Amino acid sequence: MSRLRVRPHLPEADGCVLDITPESAGWSHVGFKVCKLKPGQTVQGGEPDREACLVVLTGTTDIAVAGEAFHGIGSRQSLFDDIAPGAVYAPAGAAFTVTAVTEAEVAICTARGAPGRSARVIASGRMSREVRGQGGNQRFVRNILPETEPADSLLVVEVITPGGHWSSYPPHKHDRDTPEEESALEETYYHRLNPSQGFAFQRVYTDDRSLDETVSVEDGDVVMVPRGYHPVGAPYGYDLYYLNVMAGPKRTWIFRNDPAHDWIARRP
């Protein structure tokens, strides 16, 4: 099995089915956790030097951050509904509790941060929606926590790629801190498929091919992208959802297309 692919496991006591830490990933910034909660079930978190974006992927929750209560967060029944997720920002140093009102799937996205920011609901109206690409390269993007919104390190976005289409394409990368040209960001892809028995493919490769893996992903898998280009393909008949979490030394997303395939982006 690929060292970049992380498979879900049976739920733990707090409903956790995935838990990627900087230590387990072998990198410095991104943490990612997914919990599937039954009504009334809770998951807690919060670290002194890490901020969090709590994304209610499906279902409805109540969320408390440092004693401040946010009720009725989330309403989406399916990841493939054209509806924004519920989301709450929790600053570094703030303890948080997520309580499921209905059955709920929650992603806990974390990265380095410093105390001092305020907890807040991320309103759906602030999550811009984009259509990127054309033809078999078209996909639908929702910016949950983009760099235009306040945070220390985190960038969070979700994407739906229709069956038979490509995404994160032309292949691009963001692994060097080169001002105005490229930024250095670690990244996780949380993949879900509709219907759920499907599969998709993701390739992660560098210019010198010191890293070159093609990963077959199934519903619920995470692919870690420590560096390199990372295109995704969804086979015909299976729509692909993925949630991206990015973080690095600087909170800016500047990517570089693979020169061999950059011509695709310039097609009329």
GROMACS .gro file of N, CA, C and O in nm, residues 132-180:
model
  196
  132ARG      N    1  -1.429   2.571  -1.200
  132ARG     CA    2  -1.296   2.576  -1.259
  132ARG      C    3  -1.287   2.478  -1.375
  132ARG      O    4  -1.346   2.369  -1.371
  133GLY      N    5  -1.209   2.516  -1.476
  133GLY     CA    6  -1.184   2.428  -1.589
  133GLY      C    7  -1.301   2.422  -1.684
  133GLY      O    8  -1.405   2.486  -1.665
  134GLN      N    9  -1.285   2.344  -1.788
  134GLN     CA   10  -1.389   2.327  -1.888
  134GLN      C   11  -1.382   2.184  -1.942
  134GLN      O   12  -1.279   2.117  -1.929
  135GLY      N   13  -1.492   2.141  -2.004
  135GLY     CA   14  -1.494   2.006  -2.059
  135GLY      C   15  -1.467   1.902  -1.951
  135GLY      O   16  -1.521   1.908  -1.841
  136GLY      N   17  -1.381   1.806  -1.981
  136GLY     CA   18  -1.347   1.701  -1.887
  136GLY      C   19  -1.257   1.746  -1.775
  136GLY      O   20  -1.217   1.664  -1.691
  137ASN      N   21  -1.227   1.875  -1.770
  137ASN     CA   22  -1.145   1.931  -1.662
  137ASN      C   23  -1.229   2.018  -1.568
  137ASN      O   24  -1.176   2.083  -1.480
  138GLN      N   25  -1.362   2.019  -1.588
  138GLN     CA   26  -1.448   2.106  -1.507
  138GLN      C   27  -1.474   2.043  -1.370
  138GLN      O   28  -1.502   1.924  -1.358
  139ARG      N   29  -1.467   2.126  -1.265
  139ARG     CA   30  -1.500   2.083  -1.130
  139ARG      C   31  -1.556   2.203  -1.054
  139ARG      O   32  -1.546   2.317  -1.098
  140PHE      N   33  -1.615   2.174  -0.937
  140PHE     CA   34  -1.691   2.274  -0.863
  140PHE      C   35  -1.627   2.291  -0.724
  140PHE      O   36  -1.613   2.195  -0.649
  141VAL      N   37  -1.590   2.415  -0.694
  141VAL     CA   38  -1.506   2.445  -0.578
  141VAL      C   39  -1.582   2.534  -0.480
  141VAL      O   40  -1.650   2.629  -0.520
  142ARG      N   41  -1.569   2.502  -0.350
  142ARG     CA   42  -1.624   2.589  -0.246
  142ARG      C   43  -1.512   2.622  -0.148
  142ARG      O   44  -1.452   2.533  -0.087
  143ASN      N   45  -1.483   2.751  -0.134
  143ASN     CA   46  -1.373   2.798  -0.049
  143ASN      C   47  -1.424   2.818   0.093
  143ASN      O   48  -1.488   2.918   0.124
  144ILE      N   49  -1.394   2.723   0.181
  144ILE     CA   50  -1.444   2.727   0.318
  144ILE      C   51  -1.364   2.826   0.402
  144ILE      O   52  -1.421   2.910   0.472
  145LEU      N   53  -1.233   2.818   0.396
  145LEU     CA   54  -1.146   2.910   0.470
  145LEU      C   55  -1.030   2.950   0.379
  145LEU      O   56  -0.919   2.899   0.390
  146PRO      N   57  -1.055   3.043   0.286
  146PRO     CA   58  -0.951   3.087   0.194
  146PRO      C   59  -0.861   3.192   0.259
  146PRO      O   60  -0.888   3.238   0.371
  147GLU      N   61  -0.757   3.231   0.189
  147GLU     CA   62  -0.661   3.326   0.246
  147GLU      C   63  -0.718   3.466   0.262
  147GLU      O   64  -0.659   3.549   0.332
  148THR      N   65  -0.835   3.493   0.202
  148THR     CA   66  -0.901   3.622   0.221
  148THR      C   67  -0.975   3.631   0.354
  148THR      O   68  -1.021   3.739   0.392
  149GLU      N   69  -0.987   3.518   0.424
  149GLU     CA   70  -1.055   3.516   0.554
  149GLU      C   71  -0.951   3.497   0.664
  149GLU      O   72  -0.851   3.426   0.646
  150PRO      N   73  -0.970   3.557   0.782
  150PRO     CA   74  -0.866   3.556   0.885
  150PRO      C   75  -0.839   3.418   0.944
  150PRO      O   76  -0.930   3.343   0.977
  151ALA      N   77  -0.712   3.386   0.957
  151ALA     CA   78  -0.660   3.266   1.023
  151ALA      C   79  -0.509   3.281   1.027
  151ALA      O   80  -0.452   3.371   0.963
  152ASP      N   81  -0.442   3.193   1.100
  152ASP     CA   82  -0.296   3.199   1.109
  152ASP      C   83  -0.228   3.119   0.998
  152ASP      O   84  -0.135   3.167   0.934
  153SER      N   85  -0.273   2.995   0.976
  153SER     CA   86  -0.207   2.906   0.882
  153SER      C   87  -0.302   2.834   0.788
  153SER      O   88  -0.267   2.804   0.675
  154LEU      N   89  -0.422   2.804   0.834
  154LEU     CA   90  -0.510   2.712   0.764
  154LEU      C   91  -0.567   2.767   0.635
  154LEU      O   92  -0.607   2.884   0.628
  155LEU      N   93  -0.575   2.681   0.535
  155LEU     CA   94  -0.651   2.702   0.412
  155LEU      C   95  -0.735   2.576   0.392
  155LEU      O   96  -0.682   2.465   0.391
  156VAL      N   97  -0.868   2.593   0.376
  156VAL     CA   98  -0.959   2.478   0.365
  156VAL      C   99  -1.054   2.499   0.248
  156VAL      O  100  -1.116   2.606   0.237
  157VAL      N  101  -1.067   2.398   0.163
  157VAL     CA  102  -1.151   2.408   0.044
  157VAL      C  103  -1.208   2.271   0.014
  157VAL      O  104  -1.147   2.169   0.045
  158GLU      N  105  -1.329   2.267  -0.045
  158GLU     CA  106  -1.385   2.140  -0.089
  158GLU      C  107  -1.416   2.147  -0.238
  158GLU      O  108  -1.445   2.254  -0.292
  159VAL      N  109  -1.410   2.031  -0.303
  159VAL     CA  110  -1.423   2.023  -0.448
  159VAL      C  111  -1.507   1.902  -0.485
  159VAL      O  112  -1.491   1.794  -0.426
  160ILE      N  113  -1.597   1.919  -0.581
  160ILE     CA  114  -1.667   1.806  -0.642
  160ILE      C  115  -1.622   1.794  -0.786
  160ILE      O  116  -1.630   1.891  -0.864
  161THR      N  117  -1.573   1.676  -0.821
  161THR     CA  118  -1.527   1.645  -0.956
  161THR      C  119  -1.625   1.544  -1.016
  161THR      O  120  -1.635   1.431  -0.967
  162PRO      N  121  -1.700   1.580  -1.122
  162PRO     CA  122  -1.795   1.485  -1.180
  162PRO      C  123  -1.724   1.363  -1.238
  162PRO      O  124  -1.607   1.369  -1.278
  163GLY      N  125  -1.794   1.251  -1.242
  163GLY     CA  126  -1.739   1.130  -1.299
  163GLY      C  127  -1.689   1.153  -1.441
  163GLY      O  128  -1.754   1.220  -1.522
  164GLY      N  129  -1.573   1.098  -1.472
  164GLY     CA  130  -1.513   1.115  -1.603
  164GLY      C  131  -1.430   1.241  -1.616
  164GLY      O  132  -1.373   1.266  -1.723
  165HIS      N  133  -1.419   1.320  -1.510
  165HIS     CA  134  -1.345   1.446  -1.513
  165HIS      C  135  -1.214   1.434  -1.434
  165HIS      O  136  -1.196   1.345  -1.352
  166TRP      N  137  -1.126   1.531  -1.459
  166TRP     CA  138  -1.000   1.545  -1.386
  166TRP      C  139  -1.006   1.669  -1.298
  166TRP      O  140  -1.080   1.764  -1.327
  167SER      N  141  -0.924   1.667  -1.193
  167SER     CA  142  -0.921   1.777  -1.098
  167SER      C  143  -0.778   1.797  -1.052
  167SER      O  144  -0.692   1.712  -1.075
  168SER      N  145  -0.753   1.914  -0.988
  168SER     CA  146  -0.614   1.952  -0.957
  168SER      C  147  -0.530   1.935  -1.084
  168SER      O  148  -0.419   1.881  -1.081
  169TYR      N  149  -0.587   1.981  -1.193
  169TYR     CA  150  -0.534   1.954  -1.326
  169TYR      C  151  -0.546   2.079  -1.412
  169TYR      O  152  -0.649   2.145  -1.406
  170PRO      N  153  -0.444   2.116  -1.492
  170PRO     CA  154  -0.319   2.046  -1.513
  170PRO      C  155  -0.246   2.023  -1.381
  170PRO      O  156  -0.266   2.096  -1.284
  171PRO      N  157  -0.159   1.921  -1.376
  171PRO     CA  158  -0.088   1.893  -1.252
  171PRO      C  159  -0.014   2.017  -1.202
  171PRO      O  160   0.055   2.084  -1.278
  172HIS      N  161  -0.033   2.047  -1.075
  172HIS     CA  162   0.032   2.165  -1.017
  172HIS      C  163   0.094   2.127  -0.883
  172HIS      O  164   0.060   2.024  -0.824
  173LYS      N  165   0.185   2.210  -0.835
  173LYS     CA  166   0.248   2.186  -0.706
  173LYS      C  167   0.266   2.318  -0.632
  173LYS      O  168   0.259   2.427  -0.691
  174HIS      N  169   0.290   2.306  -0.501
  174HIS     CA  170   0.320   2.421  -0.415
  174HIS      C  171   0.409   2.371  -0.303
  174HIS      O  172   0.361   2.346  -0.192
  175ASP      N  173   0.536   2.351  -0.332
  175ASP     CA  174   0.627   2.294  -0.233
  175ASP      C  175   0.757   2.374  -0.216
  175ASP      O  176   0.850   2.326  -0.151
  176ARG      N  177   0.765   2.493  -0.275
  176ARG     CA  178   0.883   2.578  -0.259
  176ARG      C  179   0.838   2.718  -0.220
  176ARG      O  180   0.739   2.768  -0.270
  177ASP      N  181   0.912   2.780  -0.130
  177ASP     CA  182   0.883   2.917  -0.090
  177ASP      C  183   0.961   3.010  -0.182
  177ASP      O  184   1.073   3.050  -0.153
  178THR      N  185   0.898   3.042  -0.296
  178THR     CA  186   0.958   3.129  -0.396
  178THR      C  187   0.864   3.246  -0.417
  178THR      O  188   0.759   3.230  -0.481
  179PRO      N  189   0.894   3.364  -0.361
  179PRO     CA  190   0.801   3.477  -0.367
  179PRO      C  191   0.749   3.504  -0.507
  179PRO      O  192   0.826   3.504  -0.603
  180GLU      N  193   0.618   3.524  -0.518
  180GLU     CA  194   0.547   3.556  -0.642
  180GLU      C  195   0.540   3.439  -0.739
  180GLU      O  196   0.472   3.449  -0.842
   0.00000   0.00000   0.00000
